[in-house]
PDB file of C-alpha atoms in Angstrom:
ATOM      1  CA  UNK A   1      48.846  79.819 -35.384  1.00 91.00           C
ATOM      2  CA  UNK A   2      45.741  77.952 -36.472  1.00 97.00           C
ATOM      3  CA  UNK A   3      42.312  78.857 -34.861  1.00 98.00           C
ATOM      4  CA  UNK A   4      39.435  77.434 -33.833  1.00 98.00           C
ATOM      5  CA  UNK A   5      36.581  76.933 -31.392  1.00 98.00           C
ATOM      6  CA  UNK A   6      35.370  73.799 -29.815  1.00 98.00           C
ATOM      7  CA  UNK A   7      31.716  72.877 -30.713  1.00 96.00           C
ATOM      8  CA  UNK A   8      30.317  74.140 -27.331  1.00 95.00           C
ATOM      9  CA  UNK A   9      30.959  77.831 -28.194  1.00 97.00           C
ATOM     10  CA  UNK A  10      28.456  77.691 -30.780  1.00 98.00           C
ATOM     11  CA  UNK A  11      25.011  78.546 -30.505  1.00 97.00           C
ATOM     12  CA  UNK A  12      22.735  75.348 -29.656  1.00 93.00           C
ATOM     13  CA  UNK A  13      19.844  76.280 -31.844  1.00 93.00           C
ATOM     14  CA  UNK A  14      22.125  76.121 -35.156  1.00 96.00           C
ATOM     15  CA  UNK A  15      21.890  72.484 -36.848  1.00 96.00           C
ATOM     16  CA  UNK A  16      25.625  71.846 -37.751  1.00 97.00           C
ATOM     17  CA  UNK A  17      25.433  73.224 -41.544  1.00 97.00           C
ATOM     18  CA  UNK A  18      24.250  76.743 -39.947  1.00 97.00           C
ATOM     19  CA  UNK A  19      27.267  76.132 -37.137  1.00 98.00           C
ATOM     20  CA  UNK A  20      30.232  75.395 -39.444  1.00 98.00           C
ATOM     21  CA  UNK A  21      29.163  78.461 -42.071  1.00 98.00           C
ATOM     22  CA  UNK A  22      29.699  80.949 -38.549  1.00 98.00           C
ATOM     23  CA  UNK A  23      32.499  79.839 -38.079  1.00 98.00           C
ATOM     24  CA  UNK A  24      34.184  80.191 -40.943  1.00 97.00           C
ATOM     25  CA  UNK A  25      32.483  83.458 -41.575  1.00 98.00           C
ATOM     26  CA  UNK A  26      34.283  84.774 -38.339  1.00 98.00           C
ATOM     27  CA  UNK A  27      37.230  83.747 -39.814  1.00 97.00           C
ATOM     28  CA  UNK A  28      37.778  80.421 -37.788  1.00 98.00           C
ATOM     29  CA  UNK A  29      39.907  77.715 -39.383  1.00 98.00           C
ATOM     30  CA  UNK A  30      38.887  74.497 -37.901  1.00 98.00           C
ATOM     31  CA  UNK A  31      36.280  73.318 -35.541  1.00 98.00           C
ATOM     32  CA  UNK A  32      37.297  71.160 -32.340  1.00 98.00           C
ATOM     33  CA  UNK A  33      33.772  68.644 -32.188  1.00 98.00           C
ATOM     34  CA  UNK A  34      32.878  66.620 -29.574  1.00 97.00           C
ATOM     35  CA  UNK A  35      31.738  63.226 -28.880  1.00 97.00           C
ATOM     36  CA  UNK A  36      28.035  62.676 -26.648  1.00 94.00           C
ATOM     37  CA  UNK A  37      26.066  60.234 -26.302  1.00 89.00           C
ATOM     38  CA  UNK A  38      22.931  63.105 -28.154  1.00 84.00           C
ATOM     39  CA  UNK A  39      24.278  65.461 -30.836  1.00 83.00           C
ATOM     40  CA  UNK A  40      25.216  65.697 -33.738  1.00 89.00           C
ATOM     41  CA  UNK A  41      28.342  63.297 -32.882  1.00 96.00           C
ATOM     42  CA  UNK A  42      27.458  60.280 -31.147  1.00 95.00           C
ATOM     43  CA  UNK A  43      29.502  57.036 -30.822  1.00 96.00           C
ATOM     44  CA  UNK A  44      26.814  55.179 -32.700  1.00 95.00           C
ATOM     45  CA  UNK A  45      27.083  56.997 -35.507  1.00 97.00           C
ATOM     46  CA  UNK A  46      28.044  54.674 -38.676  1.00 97.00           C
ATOM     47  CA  UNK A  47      30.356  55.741 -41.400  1.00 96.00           C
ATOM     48  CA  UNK A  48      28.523  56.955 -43.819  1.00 97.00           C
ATOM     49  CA  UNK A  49      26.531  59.320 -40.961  1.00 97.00           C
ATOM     50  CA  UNK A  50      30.498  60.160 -40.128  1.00 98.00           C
ATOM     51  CA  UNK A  51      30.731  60.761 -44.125  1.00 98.00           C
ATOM     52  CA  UNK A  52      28.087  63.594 -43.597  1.00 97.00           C
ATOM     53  CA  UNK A  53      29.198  65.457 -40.993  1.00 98.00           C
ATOM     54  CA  UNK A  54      32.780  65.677 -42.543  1.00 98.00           C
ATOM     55  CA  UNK A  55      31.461  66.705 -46.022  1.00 98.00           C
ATOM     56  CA  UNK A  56      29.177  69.778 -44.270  1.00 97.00           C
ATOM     57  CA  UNK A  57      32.417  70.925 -42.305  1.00 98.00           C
ATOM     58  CA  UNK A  58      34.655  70.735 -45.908  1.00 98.00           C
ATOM     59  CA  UNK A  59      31.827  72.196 -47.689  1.00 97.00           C
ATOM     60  CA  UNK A  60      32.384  75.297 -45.398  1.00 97.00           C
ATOM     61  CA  UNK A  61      35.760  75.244 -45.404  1.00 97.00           C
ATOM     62  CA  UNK A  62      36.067  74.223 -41.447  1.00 98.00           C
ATOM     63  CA  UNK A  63      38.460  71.600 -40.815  1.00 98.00           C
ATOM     64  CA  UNK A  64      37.834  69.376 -38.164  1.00 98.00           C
ATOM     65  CA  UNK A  65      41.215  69.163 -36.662  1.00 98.00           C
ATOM     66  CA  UNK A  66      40.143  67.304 -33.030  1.00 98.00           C
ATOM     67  CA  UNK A  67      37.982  65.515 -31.268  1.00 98.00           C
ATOM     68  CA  UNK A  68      36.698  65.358 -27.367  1.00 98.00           C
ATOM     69  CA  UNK A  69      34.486  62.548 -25.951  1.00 96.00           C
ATOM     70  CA  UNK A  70      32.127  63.957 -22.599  1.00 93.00           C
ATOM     71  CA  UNK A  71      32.193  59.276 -22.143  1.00 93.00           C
ATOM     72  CA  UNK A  72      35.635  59.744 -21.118  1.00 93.00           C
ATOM     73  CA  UNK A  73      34.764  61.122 -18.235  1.00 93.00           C
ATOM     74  CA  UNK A  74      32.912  58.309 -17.094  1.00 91.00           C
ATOM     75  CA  UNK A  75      35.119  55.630 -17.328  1.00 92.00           C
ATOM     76  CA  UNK A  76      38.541  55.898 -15.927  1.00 95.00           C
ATOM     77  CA  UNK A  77      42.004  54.579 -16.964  1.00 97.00           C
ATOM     78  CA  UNK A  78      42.887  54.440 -13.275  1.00 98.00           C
ATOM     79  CA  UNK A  79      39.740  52.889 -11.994  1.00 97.00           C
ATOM     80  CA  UNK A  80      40.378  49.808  -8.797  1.00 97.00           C
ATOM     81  CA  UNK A  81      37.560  48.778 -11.046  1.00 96.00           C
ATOM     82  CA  UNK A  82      38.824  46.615 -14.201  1.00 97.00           C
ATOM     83  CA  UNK A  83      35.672  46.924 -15.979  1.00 96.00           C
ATOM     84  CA  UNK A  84      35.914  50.371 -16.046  1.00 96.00           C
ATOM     85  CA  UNK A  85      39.086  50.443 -16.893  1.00 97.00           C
ATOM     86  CA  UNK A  86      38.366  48.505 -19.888  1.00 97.00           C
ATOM     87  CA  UNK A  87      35.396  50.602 -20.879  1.00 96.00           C
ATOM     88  CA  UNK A  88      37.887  53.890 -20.731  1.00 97.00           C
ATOM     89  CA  UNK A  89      40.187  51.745 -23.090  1.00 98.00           C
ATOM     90  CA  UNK A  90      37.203  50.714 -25.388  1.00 97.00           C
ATOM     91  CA  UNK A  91      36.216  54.583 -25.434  1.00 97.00           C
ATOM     92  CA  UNK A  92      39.077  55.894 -26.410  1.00 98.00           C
ATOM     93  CA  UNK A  93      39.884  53.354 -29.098  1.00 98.00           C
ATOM     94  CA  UNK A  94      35.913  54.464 -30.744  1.00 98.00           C
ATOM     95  CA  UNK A  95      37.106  58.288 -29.892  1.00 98.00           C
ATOM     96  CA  UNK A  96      40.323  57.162 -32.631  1.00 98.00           C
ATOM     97  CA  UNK A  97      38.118  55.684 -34.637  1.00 98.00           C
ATOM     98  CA  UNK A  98      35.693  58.386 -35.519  1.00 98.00           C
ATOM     99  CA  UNK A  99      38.610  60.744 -35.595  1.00 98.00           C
ATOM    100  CA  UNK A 100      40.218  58.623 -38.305  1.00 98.00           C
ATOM    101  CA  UNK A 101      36.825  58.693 -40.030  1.00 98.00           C
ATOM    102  CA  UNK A 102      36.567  62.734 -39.542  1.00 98.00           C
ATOM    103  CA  UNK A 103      40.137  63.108 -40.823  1.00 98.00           C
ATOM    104  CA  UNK A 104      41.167  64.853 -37.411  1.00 98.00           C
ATOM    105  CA  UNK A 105      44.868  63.524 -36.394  1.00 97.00           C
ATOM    106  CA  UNK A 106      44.148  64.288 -32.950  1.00 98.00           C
ATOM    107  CA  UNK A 107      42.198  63.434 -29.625  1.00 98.00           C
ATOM    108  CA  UNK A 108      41.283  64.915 -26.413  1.00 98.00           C
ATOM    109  CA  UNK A 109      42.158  62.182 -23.805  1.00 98.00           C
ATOM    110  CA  UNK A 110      41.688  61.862 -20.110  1.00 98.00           C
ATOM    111  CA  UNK A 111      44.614  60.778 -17.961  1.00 98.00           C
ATOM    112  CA  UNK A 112      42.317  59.428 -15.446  1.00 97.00           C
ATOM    113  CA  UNK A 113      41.809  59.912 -11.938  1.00 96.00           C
ATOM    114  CA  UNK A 114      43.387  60.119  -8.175  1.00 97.00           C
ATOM    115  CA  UNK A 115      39.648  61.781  -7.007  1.00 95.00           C
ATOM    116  CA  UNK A 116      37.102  64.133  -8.823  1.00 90.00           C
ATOM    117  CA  UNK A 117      35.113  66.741  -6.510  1.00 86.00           C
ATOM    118  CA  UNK A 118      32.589  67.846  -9.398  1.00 73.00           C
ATOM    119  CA  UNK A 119      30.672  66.048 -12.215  1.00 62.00           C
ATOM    120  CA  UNK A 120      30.604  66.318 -16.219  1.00 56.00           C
ATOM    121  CA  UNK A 121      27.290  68.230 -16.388  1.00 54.00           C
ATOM    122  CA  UNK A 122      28.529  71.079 -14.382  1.00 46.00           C
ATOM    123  CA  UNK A 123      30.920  71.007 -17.129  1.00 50.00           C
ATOM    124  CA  UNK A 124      29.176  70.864 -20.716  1.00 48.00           C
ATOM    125  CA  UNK A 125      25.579  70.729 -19.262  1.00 46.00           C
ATOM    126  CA  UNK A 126      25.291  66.836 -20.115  1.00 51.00           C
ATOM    127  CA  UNK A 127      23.660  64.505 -17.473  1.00 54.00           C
ATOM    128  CA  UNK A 128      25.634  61.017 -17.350  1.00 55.00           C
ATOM    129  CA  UNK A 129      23.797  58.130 -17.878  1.00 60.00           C
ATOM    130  CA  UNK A 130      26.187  55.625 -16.990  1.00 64.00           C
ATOM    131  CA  UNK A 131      26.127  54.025 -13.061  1.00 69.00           C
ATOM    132  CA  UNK A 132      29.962  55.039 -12.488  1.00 80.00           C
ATOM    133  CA  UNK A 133      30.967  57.984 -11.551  1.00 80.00           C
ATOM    134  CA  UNK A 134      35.157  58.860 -10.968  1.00 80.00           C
ATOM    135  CA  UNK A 135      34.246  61.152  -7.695  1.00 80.00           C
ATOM    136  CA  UNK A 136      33.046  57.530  -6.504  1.00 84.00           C
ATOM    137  CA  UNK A 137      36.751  56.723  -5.883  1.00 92.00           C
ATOM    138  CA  UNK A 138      39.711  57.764  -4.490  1.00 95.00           C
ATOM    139  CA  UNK A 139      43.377  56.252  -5.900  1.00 97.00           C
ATOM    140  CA  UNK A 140      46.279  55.726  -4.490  1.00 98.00           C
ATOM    141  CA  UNK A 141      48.875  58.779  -6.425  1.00 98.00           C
ATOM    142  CA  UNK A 142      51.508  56.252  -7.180  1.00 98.00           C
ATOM    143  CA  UNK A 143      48.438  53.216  -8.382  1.00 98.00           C
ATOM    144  CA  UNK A 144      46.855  55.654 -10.248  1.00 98.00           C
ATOM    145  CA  UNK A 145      50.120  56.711 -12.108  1.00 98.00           C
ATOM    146  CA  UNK A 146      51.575  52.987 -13.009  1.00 98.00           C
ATOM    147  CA  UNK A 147      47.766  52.505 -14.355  1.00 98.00           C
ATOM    148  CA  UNK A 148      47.714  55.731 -16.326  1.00 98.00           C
ATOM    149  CA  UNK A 149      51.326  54.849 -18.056  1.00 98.00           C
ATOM    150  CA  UNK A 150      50.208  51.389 -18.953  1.00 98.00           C
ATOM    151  CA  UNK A 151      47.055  52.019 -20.440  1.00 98.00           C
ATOM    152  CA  UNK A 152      48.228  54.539 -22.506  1.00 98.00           C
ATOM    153  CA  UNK A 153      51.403  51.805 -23.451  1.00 98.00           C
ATOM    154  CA  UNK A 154      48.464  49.961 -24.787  1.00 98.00           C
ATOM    155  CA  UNK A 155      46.482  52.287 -26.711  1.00 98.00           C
ATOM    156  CA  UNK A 156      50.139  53.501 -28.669  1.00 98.00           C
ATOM    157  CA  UNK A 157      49.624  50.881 -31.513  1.00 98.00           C
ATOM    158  CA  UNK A 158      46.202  51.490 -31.675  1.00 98.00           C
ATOM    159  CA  UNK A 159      46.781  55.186 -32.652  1.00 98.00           C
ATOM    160  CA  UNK A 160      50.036  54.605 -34.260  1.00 98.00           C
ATOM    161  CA  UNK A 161      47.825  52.280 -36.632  1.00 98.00           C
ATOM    162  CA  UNK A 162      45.213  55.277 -37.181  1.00 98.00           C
ATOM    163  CA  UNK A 163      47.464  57.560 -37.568  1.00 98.00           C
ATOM    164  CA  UNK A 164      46.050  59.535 -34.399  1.00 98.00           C
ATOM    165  CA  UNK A 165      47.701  61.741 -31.777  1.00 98.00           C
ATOM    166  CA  UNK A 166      46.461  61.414 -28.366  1.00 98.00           C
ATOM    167  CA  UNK A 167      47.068  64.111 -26.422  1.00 98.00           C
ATOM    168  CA  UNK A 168      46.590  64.078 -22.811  1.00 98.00           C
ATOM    169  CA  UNK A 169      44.721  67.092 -21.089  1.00 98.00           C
ATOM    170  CA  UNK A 170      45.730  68.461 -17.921  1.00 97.00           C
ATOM    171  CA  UNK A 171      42.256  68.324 -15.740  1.00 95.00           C
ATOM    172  CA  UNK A 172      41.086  68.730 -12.322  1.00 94.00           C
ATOM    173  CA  UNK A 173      41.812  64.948 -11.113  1.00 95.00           C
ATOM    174  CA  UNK A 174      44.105  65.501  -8.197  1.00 96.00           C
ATOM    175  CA  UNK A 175      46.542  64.073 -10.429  1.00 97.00           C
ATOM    176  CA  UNK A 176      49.865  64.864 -12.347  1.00 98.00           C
ATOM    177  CA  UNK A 177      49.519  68.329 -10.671  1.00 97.00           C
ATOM    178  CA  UNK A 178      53.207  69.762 -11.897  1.00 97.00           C
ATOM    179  CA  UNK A 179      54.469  70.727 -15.071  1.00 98.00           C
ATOM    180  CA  UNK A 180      57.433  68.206 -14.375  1.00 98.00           C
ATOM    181  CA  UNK A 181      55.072  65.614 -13.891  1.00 98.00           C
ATOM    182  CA  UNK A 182      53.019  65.916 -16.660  1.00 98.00           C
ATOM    183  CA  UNK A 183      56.542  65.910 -18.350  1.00 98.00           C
ATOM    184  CA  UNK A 184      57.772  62.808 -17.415  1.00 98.00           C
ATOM    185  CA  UNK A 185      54.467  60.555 -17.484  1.00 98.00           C
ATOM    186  CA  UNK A 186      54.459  61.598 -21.391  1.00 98.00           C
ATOM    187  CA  UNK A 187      58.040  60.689 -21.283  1.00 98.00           C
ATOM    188  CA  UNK A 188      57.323  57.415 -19.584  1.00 98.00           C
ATOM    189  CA  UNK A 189      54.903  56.500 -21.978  1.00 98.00           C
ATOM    190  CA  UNK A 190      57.286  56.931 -24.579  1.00 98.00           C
ATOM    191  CA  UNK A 191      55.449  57.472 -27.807  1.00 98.00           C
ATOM    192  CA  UNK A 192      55.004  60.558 -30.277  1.00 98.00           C
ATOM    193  CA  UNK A 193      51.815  59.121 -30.291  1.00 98.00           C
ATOM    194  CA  UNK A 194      50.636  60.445 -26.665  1.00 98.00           C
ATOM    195  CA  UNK A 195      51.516  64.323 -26.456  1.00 98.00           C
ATOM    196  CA  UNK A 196      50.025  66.864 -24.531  1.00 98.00           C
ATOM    197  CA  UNK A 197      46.981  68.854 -25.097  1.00 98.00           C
ATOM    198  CA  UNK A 198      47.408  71.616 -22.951  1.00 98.00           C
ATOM    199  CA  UNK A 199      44.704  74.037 -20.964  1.00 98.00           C
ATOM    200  CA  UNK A 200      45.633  77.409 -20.280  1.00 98.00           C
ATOM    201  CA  UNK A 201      42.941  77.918 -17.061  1.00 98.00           C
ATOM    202  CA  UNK A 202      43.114  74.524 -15.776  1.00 97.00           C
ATOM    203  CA  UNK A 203      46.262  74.871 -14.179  1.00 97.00           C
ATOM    204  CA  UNK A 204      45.473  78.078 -12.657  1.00 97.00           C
ATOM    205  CA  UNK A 205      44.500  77.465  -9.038  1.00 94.00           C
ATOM    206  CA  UNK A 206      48.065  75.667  -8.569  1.00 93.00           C
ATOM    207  CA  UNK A 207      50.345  76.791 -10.897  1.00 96.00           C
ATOM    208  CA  UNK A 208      51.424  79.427 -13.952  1.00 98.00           C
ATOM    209  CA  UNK A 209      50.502  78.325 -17.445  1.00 98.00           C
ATOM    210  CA  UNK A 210      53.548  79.778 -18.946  1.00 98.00           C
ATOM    211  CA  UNK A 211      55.872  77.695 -16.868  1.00 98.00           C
ATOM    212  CA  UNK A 212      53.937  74.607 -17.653  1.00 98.00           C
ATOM    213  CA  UNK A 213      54.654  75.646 -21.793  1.00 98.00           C
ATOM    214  CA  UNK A 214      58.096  76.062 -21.080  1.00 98.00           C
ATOM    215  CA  UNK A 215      58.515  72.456 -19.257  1.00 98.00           C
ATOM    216  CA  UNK A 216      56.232  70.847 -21.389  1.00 98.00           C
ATOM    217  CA  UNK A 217      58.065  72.389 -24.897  1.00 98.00           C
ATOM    218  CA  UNK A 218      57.734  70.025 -27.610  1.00 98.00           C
ATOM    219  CA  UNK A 219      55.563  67.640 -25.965  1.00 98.00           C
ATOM    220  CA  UNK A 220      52.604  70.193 -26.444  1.00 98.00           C
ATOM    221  CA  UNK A 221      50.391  69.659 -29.711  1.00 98.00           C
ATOM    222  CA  UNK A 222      47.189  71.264 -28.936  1.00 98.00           C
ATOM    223  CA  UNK A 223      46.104  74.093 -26.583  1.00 98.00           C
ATOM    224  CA  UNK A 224      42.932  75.539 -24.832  1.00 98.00           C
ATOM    225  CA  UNK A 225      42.206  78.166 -24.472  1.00 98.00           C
ATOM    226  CA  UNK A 226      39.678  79.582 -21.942  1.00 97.00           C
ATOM    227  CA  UNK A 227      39.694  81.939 -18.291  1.00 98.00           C
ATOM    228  CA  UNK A 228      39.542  81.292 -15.051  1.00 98.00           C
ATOM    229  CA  UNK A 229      38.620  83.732 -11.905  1.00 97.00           C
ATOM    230  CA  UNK A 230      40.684  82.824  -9.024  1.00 96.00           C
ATOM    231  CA  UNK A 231      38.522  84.004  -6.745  1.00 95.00           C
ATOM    232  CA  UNK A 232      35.780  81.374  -7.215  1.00 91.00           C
ATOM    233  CA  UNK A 233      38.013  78.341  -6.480  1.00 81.00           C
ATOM    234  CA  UNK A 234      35.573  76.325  -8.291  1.00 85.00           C
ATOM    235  CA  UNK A 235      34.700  75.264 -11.464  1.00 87.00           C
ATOM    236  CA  UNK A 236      32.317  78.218 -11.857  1.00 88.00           C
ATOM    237  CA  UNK A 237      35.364  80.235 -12.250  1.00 93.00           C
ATOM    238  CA  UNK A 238      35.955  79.464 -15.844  1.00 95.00           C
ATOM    239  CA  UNK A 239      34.537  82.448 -18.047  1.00 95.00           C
ATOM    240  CA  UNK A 240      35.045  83.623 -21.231  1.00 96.00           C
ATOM    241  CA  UNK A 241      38.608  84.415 -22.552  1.00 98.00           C
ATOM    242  CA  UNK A 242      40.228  88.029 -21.165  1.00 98.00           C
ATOM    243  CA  UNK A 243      37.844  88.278 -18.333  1.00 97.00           C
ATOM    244  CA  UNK A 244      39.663  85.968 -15.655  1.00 97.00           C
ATOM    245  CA  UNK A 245      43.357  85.756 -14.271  1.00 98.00           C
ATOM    246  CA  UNK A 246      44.811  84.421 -17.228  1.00 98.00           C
ATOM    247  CA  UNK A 247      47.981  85.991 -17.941  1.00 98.00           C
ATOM    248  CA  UNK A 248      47.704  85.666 -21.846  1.00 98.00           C
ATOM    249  CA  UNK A 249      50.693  87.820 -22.891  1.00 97.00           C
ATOM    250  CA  UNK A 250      52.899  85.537 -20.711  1.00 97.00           C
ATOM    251  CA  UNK A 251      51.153  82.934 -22.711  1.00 98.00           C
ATOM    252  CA  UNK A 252      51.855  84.394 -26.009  1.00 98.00           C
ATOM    253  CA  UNK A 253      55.171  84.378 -25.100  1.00 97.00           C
ATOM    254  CA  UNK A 254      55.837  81.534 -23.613  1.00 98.00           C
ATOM    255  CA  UNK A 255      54.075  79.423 -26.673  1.00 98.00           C
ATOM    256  CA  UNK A 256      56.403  81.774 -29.249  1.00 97.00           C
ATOM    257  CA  UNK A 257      59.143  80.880 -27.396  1.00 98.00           C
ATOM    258  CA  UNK A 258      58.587  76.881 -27.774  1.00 98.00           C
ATOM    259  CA  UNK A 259      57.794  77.680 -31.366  1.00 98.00           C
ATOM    260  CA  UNK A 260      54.400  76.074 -31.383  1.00 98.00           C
ATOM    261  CA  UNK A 261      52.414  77.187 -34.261  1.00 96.00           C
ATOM    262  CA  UNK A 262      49.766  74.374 -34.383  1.00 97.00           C
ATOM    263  CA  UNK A 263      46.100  74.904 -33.155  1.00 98.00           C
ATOM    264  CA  UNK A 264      44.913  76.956 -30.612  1.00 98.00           C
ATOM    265  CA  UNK A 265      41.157  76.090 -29.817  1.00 98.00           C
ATOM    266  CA  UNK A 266      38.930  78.214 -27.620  1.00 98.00           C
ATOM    267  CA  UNK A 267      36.785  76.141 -25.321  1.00 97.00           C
ATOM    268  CA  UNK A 268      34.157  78.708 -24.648  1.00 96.00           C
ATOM    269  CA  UNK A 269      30.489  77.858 -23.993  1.00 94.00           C
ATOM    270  CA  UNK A 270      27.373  79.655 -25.490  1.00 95.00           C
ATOM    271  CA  UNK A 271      24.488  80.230 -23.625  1.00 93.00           C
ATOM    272  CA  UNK A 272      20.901  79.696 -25.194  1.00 92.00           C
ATOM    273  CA  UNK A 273      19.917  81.750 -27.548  1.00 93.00           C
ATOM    274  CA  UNK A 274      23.525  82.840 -28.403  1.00 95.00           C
ATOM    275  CA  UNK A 275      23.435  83.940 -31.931  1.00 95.00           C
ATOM    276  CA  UNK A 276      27.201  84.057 -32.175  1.00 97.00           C
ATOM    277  CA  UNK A 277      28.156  86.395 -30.025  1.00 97.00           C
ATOM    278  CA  UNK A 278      30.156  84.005 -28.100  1.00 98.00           C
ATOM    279  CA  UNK A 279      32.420  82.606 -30.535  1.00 98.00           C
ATOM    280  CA  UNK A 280      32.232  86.201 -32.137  1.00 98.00           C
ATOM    281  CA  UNK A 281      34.061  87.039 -28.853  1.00 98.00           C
ATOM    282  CA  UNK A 282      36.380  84.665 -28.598  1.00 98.00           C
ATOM    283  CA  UNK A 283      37.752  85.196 -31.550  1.00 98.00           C
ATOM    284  CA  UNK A 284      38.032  88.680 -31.150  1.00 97.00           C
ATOM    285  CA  UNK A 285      40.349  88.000 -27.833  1.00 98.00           C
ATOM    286  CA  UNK A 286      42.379  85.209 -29.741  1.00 98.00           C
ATOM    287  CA  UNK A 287      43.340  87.601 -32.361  1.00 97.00           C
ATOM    288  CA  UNK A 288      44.157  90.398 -29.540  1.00 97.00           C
ATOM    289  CA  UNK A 289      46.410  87.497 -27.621  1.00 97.00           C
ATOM    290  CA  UNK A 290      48.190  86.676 -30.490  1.00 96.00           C
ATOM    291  CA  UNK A 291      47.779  89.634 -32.430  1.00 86.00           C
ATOM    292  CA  UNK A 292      45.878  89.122 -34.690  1.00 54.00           C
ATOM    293  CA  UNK A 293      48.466  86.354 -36.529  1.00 48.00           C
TER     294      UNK A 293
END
């Protein structure tokens, strides 16, 4: 099992050099970055800026082995809106192209949208700036589904060409809400090219994470790992690993019973003026879930 923590679970303060050296002092193999439109990864960055950031992660050792993208959240592959549509294509086909740059084979990618009920900031505390907004629409299931299967028809030589796995993410989008569904839209799509990234808590207020593993077998090729408090029925329920409803030893299991030994990434986020502790934490509880392997 390979290890790592997505760039929000490290303290804000750090510049990046500081960042990568924690985490491969707390033993950390790779580093899941993300994508703004601020940071210290930004769409507009050029290739030799792209250069930089992936000779400060080798330099420590880190290997930058995915990437997320907080724009793909506001534009989605499902939209009644072609524009939008196309600017959730033209996102995802940057998100490949910085990955390619970064050396990561894979990408975080959004399946789109039936209806969203909260917004990205209450998510990674980024305001959008753009004048769409998913929660702004409501798609028909079986609309929403033909839309999601084509576009990601399209975007298969794309990443075939980089050399990129795009692996979908079960979210909170009133959509594809079944293992068996998630199963067959990556089957439908057809492609070793679009896999499935899957999240541990996200399917908790509907449905057992190690059930989903066992359906989704093979077709898994990343995994997230964070809690979730059933109680809150809200996004505010997601806390920091081993203090929600997760069953992780089911987890354990089920994932050693697909075989999957690839990357396990926990998406924790650090308060201010974290000095480590958080990803300290988390990967304290990611060596007691897996045992320290």
């Amino acid at each position: 099992m390979k290890k790592a923590i997505h760039h929000w679970g490290l303290p804000r303060e750090y510049d990046f050099d500081a960042k990568m050296r924690l985490v491969r002092e707390l033993g950390y193999d790779g580093v899941e970055l993300g994508i703004a439109r601020r940071g210290e990864l930004s769409p507009d960055m050029d290739r030799f800026e792209l250069a930089s950031v992936k000779a400060k992660a080798d330099k420590m050792g880190v290997i930058i082995h995915s990437l997320t993208c907080t724009l793909n959240w506001e534009a989605s592959a499902t939209s009644d809106i072609p524009q939008i549509r196309e600017k959730a294509r033209s996102t995802l086909v940057r998100q490949i192209d910085i990955a390619s740059q970064l050396k990561a084979d894979c990408i975080l990618a959004l399946p789109g949208f039936v209806a969203l009920d909260f917004t990205i900031s209450s998510l990674c505390d980024q305001k959008s700036e753009s004048a769409y907004n998913p929660s702004q629409e409501r798609i028909r299931y079986d609309v929403a589904y033909k839309r999601a299967v084509d576009f990601f028809r399209e975007i298969v030589p794309y990443a075939e060409d980089a050399g990129i796995t795009v692996c979908v993410e079960n979210i909170w989008n009133h959509f594809l809400l079944s293992p068996i569904e998630m199963r067959d839209f990556i089957d439908d799509i057809g492609s070793d090219y679009v896999q499935s990234y899957f999240d541990v808590a996200n399917v908790m207020p509907y449905g057992y994470p190690e059930q989903w593993i066992a359906i989704l077998d093979k077709r898994i090729k990343r995994v997230h790992l964070k809690d979730y408090l059933l109680e809150s029925n809200s996004v505010s329920g997601f806390t920091q690993l081993l203090e929600g409803d997760v069953d992780f030893e089911a987890v354990a299991n089920a994932l050693h019973d697909i075989g999957y030994d690839a990357w396990v990434t926990a998406e924790v986020n650090a308060p201010e003026n974290d000095r480590g502790e958080t990803a300290k934490k988390a990967m304290t509880a990611i060596n007691k879930i897996f045992g320290g392997v």
